[in-house]
Short mmCIF file of C-alpha atoms in Angstrom, two decimals:
data_model
loop_
_atom_site.label_atom_id
_atom_site.label_comp_id
_atom_site.label_asym_id
_atom_site.label_seq_id
_atom_site.Cartn_x
_atom_site.Cartn_y
_atom_site.Cartn_z
CA UNK A 176 62.12 82.97 139.33
CA UNK A 177 62.49 79.29 138.43
CA UNK A 178 61.83 76.50 140.88
CA UNK A 179 65.41 75.25 140.50
CA UNK A 180 66.92 78.60 141.45
CA UNK A 181 64.62 78.92 144.46
CA UNK A 182 65.52 75.44 145.72
CA UNK A 183 69.25 76.05 145.28
CA UNK A 184 69.05 79.49 146.90
CA UNK A 185 67.03 78.13 149.81
CA UNK A 186 69.51 75.33 150.37
CA UNK A 187 72.47 77.67 150.32
CA UNK A 188 70.75 80.08 152.71
CA UNK A 189 69.37 77.47 155.10
CA UNK A 190 72.49 75.33 154.87
CA UNK A 191 74.76 78.22 155.69
CA UNK A 192 72.53 79.28 158.58
CA UNK A 193 72.56 75.73 159.94
CA UNK A 194 76.33 75.53 159.51
CA UNK A 195 76.82 78.76 161.46
CA UNK A 196 74.70 77.39 164.30
CA UNK A 197 76.39 73.99 164.43
CA UNK A 198 79.95 75.26 164.10
CA UNK A 199 79.67 77.78 166.91
CA UNK A 200 77.44 75.82 169.26
CA UNK A 201 80.40 74.17 171.06
CA UNK A 202 81.96 77.63 171.39
CA UNK A 203 78.81 78.95 173.06
CA UNK A 204 78.84 76.03 175.49
CA UNK A 205 82.53 76.57 176.25
CA UNK A 206 82.13 80.23 177.14
CA UNK A 207 78.62 80.18 178.61
CA UNK A 208 78.48 76.77 180.26
CA UNK A 209 75.89 74.04 179.80
CA UNK A 210 73.34 75.73 182.10
CA UNK A 211 73.37 78.91 180.04
CA UNK A 212 73.08 76.80 176.91
CA UNK A 213 70.01 75.25 178.53
CA UNK A 214 68.53 78.76 178.55
CA UNK A 215 69.09 78.91 174.79
CA UNK A 216 67.07 75.70 174.58
CA UNK A 217 64.32 77.34 176.65
CA UNK A 218 64.43 80.28 174.23
CA UNK A 219 63.69 77.86 171.37
CA UNK A 220 60.65 76.54 173.28
CA UNK A 221 59.34 80.04 173.95
CA UNK A 222 59.68 80.89 170.27
CA UNK A 223 57.53 77.88 169.48
CA UNK A 224 54.94 79.20 171.92
CA UNK A 225 55.02 82.50 170.07
CA UNK A 226 53.93 80.73 166.88
CA UNK A 227 50.59 80.14 168.59
CA UNK A 228 50.07 83.89 168.90
CA UNK A 229 50.59 84.22 165.16
CA UNK A 230 46.99 82.99 164.80
CA UNK A 231 47.80 81.56 161.37
CA UNK A 232 48.12 85.02 159.84
CA UNK A 233 51.72 84.70 158.65
CA UNK A 234 51.23 81.47 156.63
CA UNK A 235 47.99 82.91 155.27
CA UNK A 236 49.82 86.10 154.26
CA UNK A 237 52.50 84.04 152.48
CA UNK A 238 49.78 82.14 150.60
CA UNK A 239 48.06 85.37 149.55
CA UNK A 240 51.38 86.81 148.36
CA UNK A 241 51.76 83.72 146.18
CA UNK A 242 48.22 84.23 144.88
CA UNK A 243 49.10 87.86 144.17
CA UNK A 244 51.88 86.74 141.83
CA UNK A 245 49.27 84.68 139.98
CA UNK A 246 46.83 87.58 139.66
CA UNK A 247 44.70 86.80 142.71
CA UNK A 248 45.14 90.26 144.27
CA UNK A 249 45.44 93.86 143.21
CA UNK A 250 48.28 96.07 144.47
CA UNK A 251 45.83 97.80 146.80
CA UNK A 252 44.33 94.66 148.30
CA UNK A 253 47.66 92.95 148.97
CA UNK A 254 49.09 96.08 150.60
CA UNK A 255 45.99 96.44 152.76
CA UNK A 256 46.31 92.83 153.86
CA UNK A 257 49.99 93.31 154.68
CA UNK A 258 49.24 96.44 156.71
CA UNK A 259 46.48 94.63 158.59
CA UNK A 260 48.79 91.75 159.53
CA UNK A 261 51.51 94.25 160.49
CA UNK A 262 49.19 96.04 162.92
CA UNK A 263 48.19 92.82 164.64
CA UNK A 264 51.76 91.51 164.60
CA UNK A 265 53.25 94.59 166.27
CA UNK A 266 50.60 94.51 169.01
CA UNK A 267 51.28 90.81 169.69
CA UNK A 268 55.04 91.43 169.75
CA UNK A 269 54.78 94.24 172.29
CA UNK A 270 52.46 92.26 174.55
CA UNK A 271 54.78 89.26 174.34
CA UNK A 272 57.84 91.23 175.41
CA UNK A 273 55.93 92.79 178.31
CA UNK A 274 54.47 89.44 179.38
CA UNK A 275 57.83 87.67 179.51
CA UNK A 276 59.36 90.60 181.40
CA UNK A 277 56.53 90.42 183.94
CA UNK A 278 56.92 86.66 184.39
CA UNK A 279 60.73 86.51 184.25
CA UNK A 280 61.22 86.12 188.01
CA UNK A 281 58.64 83.33 188.22
CA UNK A 282 60.24 81.50 185.29
CA UNK A 283 63.67 81.80 186.91
CA UNK A 284 62.60 80.68 190.38
CA UNK A 285 59.57 78.38 190.09
CA UNK A 286 60.01 76.67 186.70
CA UNK A 287 63.71 76.14 186.06
CA UNK A 288 66.13 74.30 188.33
CA UNK A 289 69.30 76.33 187.91
CA UNK A 290 72.13 75.11 190.14
CA UNK A 291 75.04 77.36 189.16
CA UNK A 292 73.50 80.47 187.58
CA UNK A 293 72.15 83.11 189.99
CA UNK A 294 68.39 83.69 189.89
CA UNK A 295 68.89 87.36 188.95
CA UNK A 296 71.01 86.38 185.94
CA UNK A 297 68.37 83.92 184.72
CA UNK A 298 65.56 86.46 185.23
CA UNK A 299 67.42 89.16 183.27
CA UNK A 300 68.12 86.68 180.51
CA UNK A 301 64.40 86.00 180.21
CA UNK A 302 63.69 89.73 179.93
CA UNK A 303 66.10 90.11 177.02
CA UNK A 304 64.72 86.90 175.49
CA UNK A 305 61.27 88.48 175.41
CA UNK A 306 62.53 91.44 173.39
CA UNK A 307 64.40 89.18 170.94
CA UNK A 308 61.31 86.97 170.54
CA UNK A 309 59.17 90.02 169.75
CA UNK A 310 61.63 91.10 167.06
CA UNK A 311 61.77 87.58 165.58
CA UNK A 312 57.96 87.54 165.47
CA UNK A 313 57.88 90.76 163.44
CA UNK A 314 60.73 89.52 161.26
CA UNK A 315 58.71 86.45 160.31
CA UNK A 316 55.90 88.60 158.83
CA UNK A 317 58.23 90.04 156.21
CA UNK A 318 60.17 86.83 155.68
CA UNK A 319 56.97 84.91 154.89
CA UNK A 320 55.83 87.66 152.52
CA UNK A 321 59.07 87.48 150.55
CA UNK A 322 58.78 83.68 150.37
CA UNK A 323 55.25 84.01 148.97
CA UNK A 324 56.48 86.50 146.38
CA UNK A 325 59.19 83.98 145.44
CA UNK A 326 61.97 86.47 146.21
CA UNK A 327 63.87 83.57 147.68
CA UNK A 328 67.26 84.20 146.11
CA UNK A 329 67.39 87.72 147.55
CA UNK A 330 66.00 86.50 150.87
CA UNK A 331 68.66 83.81 151.23
CA UNK A 332 71.56 86.05 150.31
CA UNK A 333 70.54 88.43 153.07
CA UNK A 334 69.84 85.61 155.51
CA UNK A 335 73.26 84.04 154.90
CA UNK A 336 75.10 87.31 155.42
CA UNK A 337 73.18 88.11 158.59
CA UNK A 338 73.60 84.57 159.94
CA UNK A 339 77.35 84.95 159.56
CA UNK A 340 77.34 88.31 161.31
CA UNK A 341 75.02 86.94 164.02
CA UNK A 342 77.26 83.95 164.81
CA UNK A 343 80.67 85.59 164.46
CA UNK A 344 79.46 88.62 166.38
CA UNK A 345 78.13 86.45 169.19
CA UNK A 346 81.51 84.71 169.52
CA UNK A 347 83.30 88.06 169.52
CA UNK A 348 80.95 89.37 172.20
CA UNK A 349 81.52 86.30 174.40
CA UNK A 350 85.31 86.43 174.00
CA UNK A 351 86.07 90.15 174.16
CA UNK A 352 83.08 91.85 175.78
CA UNK A 353 81.23 89.66 178.27
CA UNK A 354 80.87 85.85 178.42
CA UNK A 355 77.29 86.06 179.70
CA UNK A 356 73.95 84.82 178.46
CA UNK A 357 72.54 88.37 178.66
CA UNK A 358 75.24 89.69 176.30
CA UNK A 359 74.51 86.80 173.94
CA UNK A 360 70.80 87.67 173.70
CA UNK A 361 71.43 91.43 173.43
CA UNK A 362 73.52 90.76 170.32
CA UNK A 363 70.74 88.56 168.91
CA UNK A 364 68.32 91.46 169.40
CA UNK A 365 70.58 93.92 167.59
CA UNK A 366 70.83 91.63 164.57
CA UNK A 367 67.05 91.13 164.57
CA UNK A 368 66.51 94.90 164.38
CA UNK A 369 68.83 95.06 161.37
CA UNK A 370 67.06 92.08 159.76
CA UNK A 371 63.58 93.57 160.14
CA UNK A 372 64.73 96.88 158.68
CA UNK A 373 66.26 95.25 155.60
CA UNK A 374 63.25 92.97 154.99
CA UNK A 375 60.81 95.90 155.23
CA UNK A 376 62.74 97.91 152.65
CA UNK A 377 62.97 95.01 150.18
CA UNK A 378 59.33 93.95 150.57
CA UNK A 379 57.85 97.39 150.03
CA UNK A 380 60.09 98.03 147.05
CA UNK A 381 58.96 94.70 145.54
CA UNK A 382 55.23 95.36 145.86
CA UNK A 383 53.78 97.65 143.16
CA UNK A 384 52.54 101.07 144.17
CA UNK A 385 48.83 101.22 145.01
CA UNK A 386 46.41 104.03 144.25
CA UNK A 387 45.89 104.75 147.93
CA UNK A 388 47.99 104.40 151.06
CA UNK A 389 47.82 100.97 152.67
CA UNK A 390 45.36 100.81 155.58
CA UNK A 391 44.11 98.39 158.19
CA UNK A 392 41.20 96.41 156.73
CA UNK A 393 38.88 94.02 158.54
CA UNK A 394 37.64 92.92 155.14
CA UNK A 395 41.12 91.81 154.09
CA UNK A 396 41.45 89.78 157.30
CA UNK A 397 37.95 88.33 156.94
CA UNK A 398 38.84 86.95 153.50
CA UNK A 399 41.61 84.80 154.93
CA UNK A 400 40.15 83.93 158.32
CA UNK A 401 39.12 80.36 157.50
CA UNK A 402 42.56 79.43 156.26
CA UNK A 403 44.23 81.32 159.12
CA UNK A 404 42.10 79.62 161.77
CA UNK A 405 42.91 76.24 160.26
CA UNK A 406 46.62 77.02 160.34
CA UNK A 407 46.37 78.32 163.92
CA UNK A 408 44.67 75.11 165.04
CA UNK A 409 47.28 72.98 163.29
CA UNK A 410 50.04 75.08 164.87
CA UNK A 411 48.56 74.63 168.34
CA UNK A 412 48.24 70.88 167.96
CA UNK A 413 51.70 70.59 166.37
CA UNK A 414 53.15 72.56 169.24
CA UNK A 415 51.62 70.20 171.77
CA UNK A 416 52.98 67.22 169.87
CA UNK A 417 56.47 68.59 169.23
CA UNK A 418 57.16 70.66 172.35
CA UNK A 419 55.48 68.80 175.22
CA UNK A 420 58.58 66.64 175.66
CA UNK A 421 60.82 69.67 176.06
CA UNK A 422 58.40 71.49 178.35
CA UNK A 423 58.02 68.45 180.59
CA UNK A 424 61.72 67.62 180.66
CA UNK A 425 62.65 71.25 181.38
CA UNK A 426 60.54 70.87 184.50
CA UNK A 427 61.67 67.37 185.53
CA UNK A 428 65.40 67.62 184.77
CA UNK A 429 68.02 69.96 186.16
CA UNK A 430 68.96 72.80 183.84
CA UNK A 431 72.28 71.08 183.20
CA UNK A 432 70.73 67.78 182.09
CA UNK A 433 68.09 69.61 180.10
CA UNK A 434 70.99 71.33 178.34
CA UNK A 435 72.16 67.90 177.15
CA UNK A 436 68.69 67.07 175.84
CA UNK A 437 68.45 70.50 174.20
CA UNK A 438 71.80 69.85 172.51
CA UNK A 439 70.52 66.63 170.90
CA UNK A 440 67.27 68.35 169.93
CA UNK A 441 69.18 71.24 168.37
CA UNK A 442 71.22 68.87 166.20
CA UNK A 443 68.15 66.99 164.95
CA UNK A 444 66.30 70.25 164.33
CA UNK A 445 68.97 71.07 161.74
CA UNK A 446 67.19 68.54 159.53
CA UNK A 447 64.29 71.00 159.32
CA UNK A 448 66.71 73.53 157.88
CA UNK A 449 67.23 71.05 155.05
CA UNK A 450 63.51 70.50 154.41
CA UNK A 451 62.44 74.15 154.73
CA UNK A 452 64.16 75.23 151.48
CA UNK A 453 62.14 72.64 149.58
CA UNK A 454 58.93 73.69 151.34
CA UNK A 455 59.53 77.34 150.51
CA UNK A 456 60.19 76.61 146.85
CA UNK A 457 57.34 74.16 146.23
CA UNK A 458 54.49 75.68 148.24
CA UNK A 459 54.09 78.76 146.00
CA UNK A 460 54.39 76.47 142.97
CA UNK A 461 51.70 74.12 144.35
CA UNK A 462 49.43 77.09 145.07
CA UNK A 463 49.83 78.50 141.58
CA UNK A 464 49.27 75.14 139.86
CA UNK A 465 46.23 74.43 142.03
CA UNK A 466 44.73 77.80 141.09
CA UNK A 467 45.31 76.99 137.41
CA UNK A 468 43.89 73.45 137.74
CA UNK A 469 47.09 72.01 136.21
CA UNK A 470 46.95 68.51 137.70
CA UNK A 471 49.68 66.93 135.57
CA UNK A 472 52.29 69.52 136.56
CA UNK A 473 51.09 69.40 140.15
CA UNK A 474 51.60 65.64 140.26
CA UNK A 475 55.08 65.87 138.73
CA UNK A 476 56.13 68.62 141.13
CA UNK A 477 54.75 66.72 144.12
CA UNK A 478 56.82 63.63 143.36
CA UNK A 479 59.92 65.69 142.61
CA UNK A 480 59.60 67.60 145.89
CA UNK A 481 59.07 64.38 147.84
CA UNK A 482 62.15 62.77 146.32
CA UNK A 483 64.25 65.85 147.00
CA UNK A 484 63.29 65.58 150.68
CA UNK A 485 64.16 61.89 150.73
CA UNK A 486 67.58 62.58 149.23
CA UNK A 487 68.67 65.83 150.83
CA UNK A 488 67.09 65.29 154.24
CA UNK A 489 67.14 61.50 154.34
CA UNK A 490 70.87 61.10 153.69
CA UNK A 491 71.99 63.48 156.51
CA UNK A 492 69.44 61.92 158.87
CA UNK A 493 70.83 58.47 158.16
CA UNK A 494 74.33 59.74 158.91
CA UNK A 495 73.13 61.04 162.30
CA UNK A 496 71.40 57.73 163.00
CA UNK A 497 74.28 55.46 162.01
CA UNK A 498 77.29 57.67 162.80
CA UNK A 499 75.85 59.75 165.65
CA UNK A 500 78.61 58.91 168.15
CA UNK A 501 81.40 59.75 165.67
CA UNK A 502 79.66 62.99 164.65
CA UNK A 503 79.25 64.11 168.28
CA UNK A 504 82.84 63.21 169.18
CA UNK A 505 84.26 65.13 166.22
CA UNK A 506 81.92 68.06 166.76
CA UNK A 507 82.12 68.54 170.54
CA UNK A 508 85.60 67.06 171.10
CA UNK A 509 84.10 65.43 174.20
CA UNK A 510 83.97 61.62 173.96
CA UNK A 511 82.08 61.20 177.25
CA UNK A 512 79.39 63.67 176.22
CA UNK A 513 79.13 62.05 172.79
CA UNK A 514 78.73 58.57 174.27
CA UNK A 515 75.90 59.78 176.51
CA UNK A 516 73.96 61.63 173.83
CA UNK A 517 74.52 59.36 170.79
CA UNK A 518 71.64 56.89 171.43
CA UNK A 519 69.24 59.77 172.04
CA UNK A 520 70.46 61.55 168.90
CA UNK A 521 69.88 58.46 166.75
CA UNK A 522 66.29 57.94 167.91
CA UNK A 523 65.40 61.64 167.66
CA UNK A 524 66.89 61.79 164.16
CA UNK A 525 64.73 58.87 163.04
CA UNK A 526 61.57 60.54 164.36
CA UNK A 527 62.47 63.87 162.77
CA UNK A 528 63.18 62.20 159.41
CA UNK A 529 59.73 60.57 159.46
CA UNK A 530 58.24 63.97 160.26
CA UNK A 531 60.08 65.55 157.32
CA UNK A 532 58.55 62.99 154.94
CA UNK A 533 55.17 64.52 155.78
CA UNK A 534 56.10 68.01 154.61
CA UNK A 535 55.20 67.57 150.94
CA UNK A 536 51.75 66.11 151.71
CA UNK A 537 51.17 68.99 154.12
CA UNK A 538 52.23 71.63 151.58
CA UNK A 539 49.90 70.06 149.03
CA UNK A 540 46.99 70.28 151.46
CA UNK A 541 47.74 73.92 152.26
CA UNK A 542 47.91 74.76 148.56
CA UNK A 543 44.34 73.45 148.26
CA UNK A 544 43.31 75.42 151.35
CA UNK A 545 42.50 72.11 153.07
CA UNK A 546 43.47 72.14 156.74
CA UNK A 547 40.77 69.94 158.26
CA UNK A 548 42.53 66.59 157.78
CA UNK A 549 45.69 67.72 159.57
CA UNK A 550 43.59 69.18 162.39
CA UNK A 551 41.72 65.91 162.90
CA UNK A 552 44.87 63.78 162.79
CA UNK A 553 46.80 66.03 165.15
CA UNK A 554 43.88 66.25 167.57
CA UNK A 555 43.69 62.45 167.82
CA UNK A 556 47.47 62.27 168.21
CA UNK A 557 47.37 64.81 171.05
CA UNK A 558 44.68 62.85 172.89
CA UNK A 559 46.70 59.64 172.66
CA UNK A 560 50.35 60.61 172.63
CA UNK A 561 50.61 63.56 175.00
CA UNK A 562 49.47 61.38 177.93
CA UNK A 563 51.97 58.80 176.66
CA UNK A 564 54.75 61.39 176.95
CA UNK A 565 53.73 62.17 180.52
CA UNK A 566 53.88 58.43 181.23
CA UNK A 567 57.17 57.75 179.46
CA UNK A 568 59.20 60.77 180.67
CA UNK A 569 59.29 59.88 184.39
CA UNK A 570 59.62 56.14 183.73
CA UNK A 571 62.07 55.94 180.82
CA UNK A 572 63.48 59.46 180.66
CA UNK A 573 64.50 61.26 177.50
CA UNK A 574 65.02 58.14 175.39
CA UNK A 575 61.46 56.97 176.07
CA UNK A 576 60.09 60.32 174.98
CA UNK A 577 62.22 60.14 171.81
CA UNK A 578 60.69 56.77 170.88
CA UNK A 579 57.20 58.22 171.29
CA UNK A 580 58.24 60.87 168.76
CA UNK A 581 59.14 58.06 166.35
CA UNK A 582 55.80 56.27 166.89
CA UNK A 583 53.88 59.50 166.33
CA UNK A 584 55.47 60.25 162.97
CA UNK A 585 55.33 56.66 161.77
CA UNK A 586 51.58 56.78 162.41
CA UNK A 587 51.32 59.95 160.34
CA UNK A 588 52.99 58.31 157.37
CA UNK A 589 51.17 55.00 157.39
CA UNK A 590 47.72 56.15 158.57
CA UNK A 591 47.29 59.89 158.02
CA UNK A 592 48.47 59.99 154.43
CA UNK A 593 46.00 57.28 153.44
CA UNK A 594 43.16 59.77 153.90
CA UNK A 595 44.96 62.54 152.01
CA UNK A 596 45.42 60.39 148.93
CA UNK A 597 41.71 59.53 148.91
CA UNK A 598 41.03 63.19 148.03
CA UNK A 599 44.20 64.61 146.45
CA UNK A 600 46.35 62.93 143.78
CA UNK A 601 44.21 59.82 144.20
CA UNK A 602 46.35 57.56 142.00
CA UNK A 603 49.74 58.56 143.39
CA UNK A 604 49.78 56.96 146.86
CA UNK A 605 51.87 53.88 146.16
CA UNK A 606 54.23 55.78 143.92
CA UNK A 607 54.86 58.13 146.85
CA UNK A 608 55.40 55.32 149.34
CA UNK A 609 57.59 53.16 147.11
CA UNK A 610 59.38 55.35 144.54
CA UNK A 611 59.62 58.62 146.45
CA UNK A 612 60.51 57.29 149.91
CA UNK A 613 61.09 53.56 150.41
CA UNK A 614 63.55 52.66 147.65
CA UNK A 615 65.95 55.62 148.07
CA UNK A 616 65.92 55.61 151.87
CA UNK A 617 66.32 51.84 152.29
CA UNK A 618 69.22 51.65 149.84
CA UNK A 619 70.89 54.70 151.42
CA UNK A 620 70.44 53.30 154.94
CA UNK A 621 71.88 49.95 153.90
CA UNK A 622 74.87 51.67 152.32
CA UNK A 623 75.59 53.77 155.42
CA UNK A 624 75.28 50.74 157.69
CA UNK A 625 77.69 48.76 155.49
CA UNK A 626 80.22 51.59 155.63
CA UNK A 627 79.89 51.73 159.42
CA UNK A 628 80.56 47.99 159.73
CA UNK A 629 83.52 48.25 157.40
CA UNK A 630 85.24 51.22 159.07
CA UNK A 631 86.21 51.22 162.77
CA UNK A 632 85.06 54.03 165.04
CA UNK A 633 87.46 56.94 164.81
CA UNK A 634 87.65 60.52 165.99
CA UNK A 635 89.91 63.45 165.21
CA UNK A 636 91.00 63.99 161.61
CA UNK A 637 90.27 60.39 160.64
CA UNK A 638 86.78 60.70 162.10
CA UNK A 639 86.15 63.72 159.89
CA UNK A 640 87.25 61.72 156.84
CA UNK A 641 84.97 58.83 157.80
CA UNK A 642 81.99 61.16 158.16
CA UNK A 643 82.80 62.93 154.90
CA UNK A 644 83.15 59.66 152.96
CA UNK A 645 79.97 58.18 154.44
CA UNK A 646 78.00 61.37 153.79
CA UNK A 647 79.07 61.66 150.15
CA UNK A 648 78.42 58.01 149.36
CA UNK A 649 75.07 57.93 151.16
CA UNK A 650 73.88 61.12 149.46
CA UNK A 651 75.01 59.86 146.05
CA UNK A 652 73.29 56.49 146.47
CA UNK A 653 70.06 58.16 147.60
CA UNK A 654 70.14 60.52 144.61
CA UNK A 655 70.80 57.76 142.10
CA UNK A 656 67.97 55.55 143.41
CA UNK A 657 65.41 58.40 143.39
CA UNK A 658 64.21 58.30 139.78
CA UNK A 659 63.24 61.95 139.30
CA UNK A 660 66.31 63.28 141.08
CA UNK A 661 68.46 60.96 138.97
CA UNK A 662 66.86 62.34 135.80
CA UNK A 663 67.54 65.90 136.92
CA UNK A 664 71.17 65.04 137.69
CA UNK A 665 71.54 63.43 134.27
CA UNK A 666 70.16 66.53 132.51
CA UNK A 667 72.47 68.84 134.45
CA UNK A 668 75.43 66.57 133.77
CA UNK A 669 74.72 66.54 130.02
CA UNK A 670 74.37 70.33 129.97
CA UNK A 671 77.58 70.75 131.95
CA UNK A 672 79.58 68.42 129.68
CA UNK A 673 78.12 70.11 126.59
CA UNK A 674 79.04 73.52 127.97
CA UNK A 675 82.62 72.38 128.65
CA UNK A 676 82.92 70.90 125.17
CA UNK A 677 81.66 74.08 123.54
CA UNK A 678 84.12 76.10 125.61
CA UNK A 679 87.04 74.04 124.36
CA UNK A 680 85.90 74.49 120.77
#
């Protein structure tokens, strides 16, 4: 499967999934209330915790699946590795569900500050959350395997269909069955069961038949333990850096006010849905090229991937930064809520954009099996910035924590990447800083700001038109100022015009 098809498929799948979440989020809040939506935000935090229990096995499995496509595994060895990860994954999932069920009352009474929801309702919601989290954990094993095998078109078709069913079904449940948070999570669990079943069938039909039945193998796990431990350490440190703000604020704020913060965080997290398709397409390609020692193609793909992130993540992030109040007003139809959240949304979007710029360097390091640099950088960041979050949250509130997020990611870009380029792609640092990031993002930001100054603040139908115009122009400007993306657009345009001309003849 070509890189182009994988990128397009990933964008369609991730984009549609993000759209389903954003479109129906105001509906969820309307029927559930902001406190119950705060529980959905807590669910997102708990899922991040669950990544720590993955122990790095899922990313390692994805990498080995990519190596299998390049001849690095036999059918027997890759099936044994998959079975080994499955056994561990199912055990972790069961223990997770039981653990959250056991601690549900404590979470409902001693951690959260619910003012309107009864304690019993919150505790039951946590119990159902635990089951859904366990299913999502298992789902991720098969999803990562399909990504590594580069079955990304098939994966995204299924994901898009199920995302539609998940969202529309949730709305139907809230309207016609029961407008409760428990009913919402029960539906999520049902869809997760269906998802796991489909992924299992596709994965095992994709893998070639082995001479013997797949079996649990300590040897298979031992062969990937170094990489897995590195990933686990990075995941732990990344969790501390990215989730400490939410954990602390969920404790300090009322559930209602945490729901507002969770709403802003949910919007900015949609930017990751725009960067993930590029990650999924380029990581297997990086791994294959690294194994082959093809440095010239690796360099070209690295710059192309970086520019794609700048264009397709940078342009939407700029819109959220510059037009955040208009976006929130149009989206929520609540001008007071939009006015309160807009400054927070702008700062969080800036920090998330800076974090997204680091994804290509990180994928390159993983392709080389090099996790130590990220571990060192994240460890230093935890020692410095986590105490800073504890200091800023009580004193400056959510906006202070958001600015710390910006400082953290700016440090990554300007300090952390310096050390990466000393070892990998040693002559490409300034090209990455200037051509891949600075020129497209600065021009796009200037364009969006000029549009904002030229057009008065509007909501309703006119607000939608303003957002649409600004988004199209900003995206186009970013694409045209990113040299490699511009070349790709030119080639596709020539092919398209040639195809039309041939059709007329």
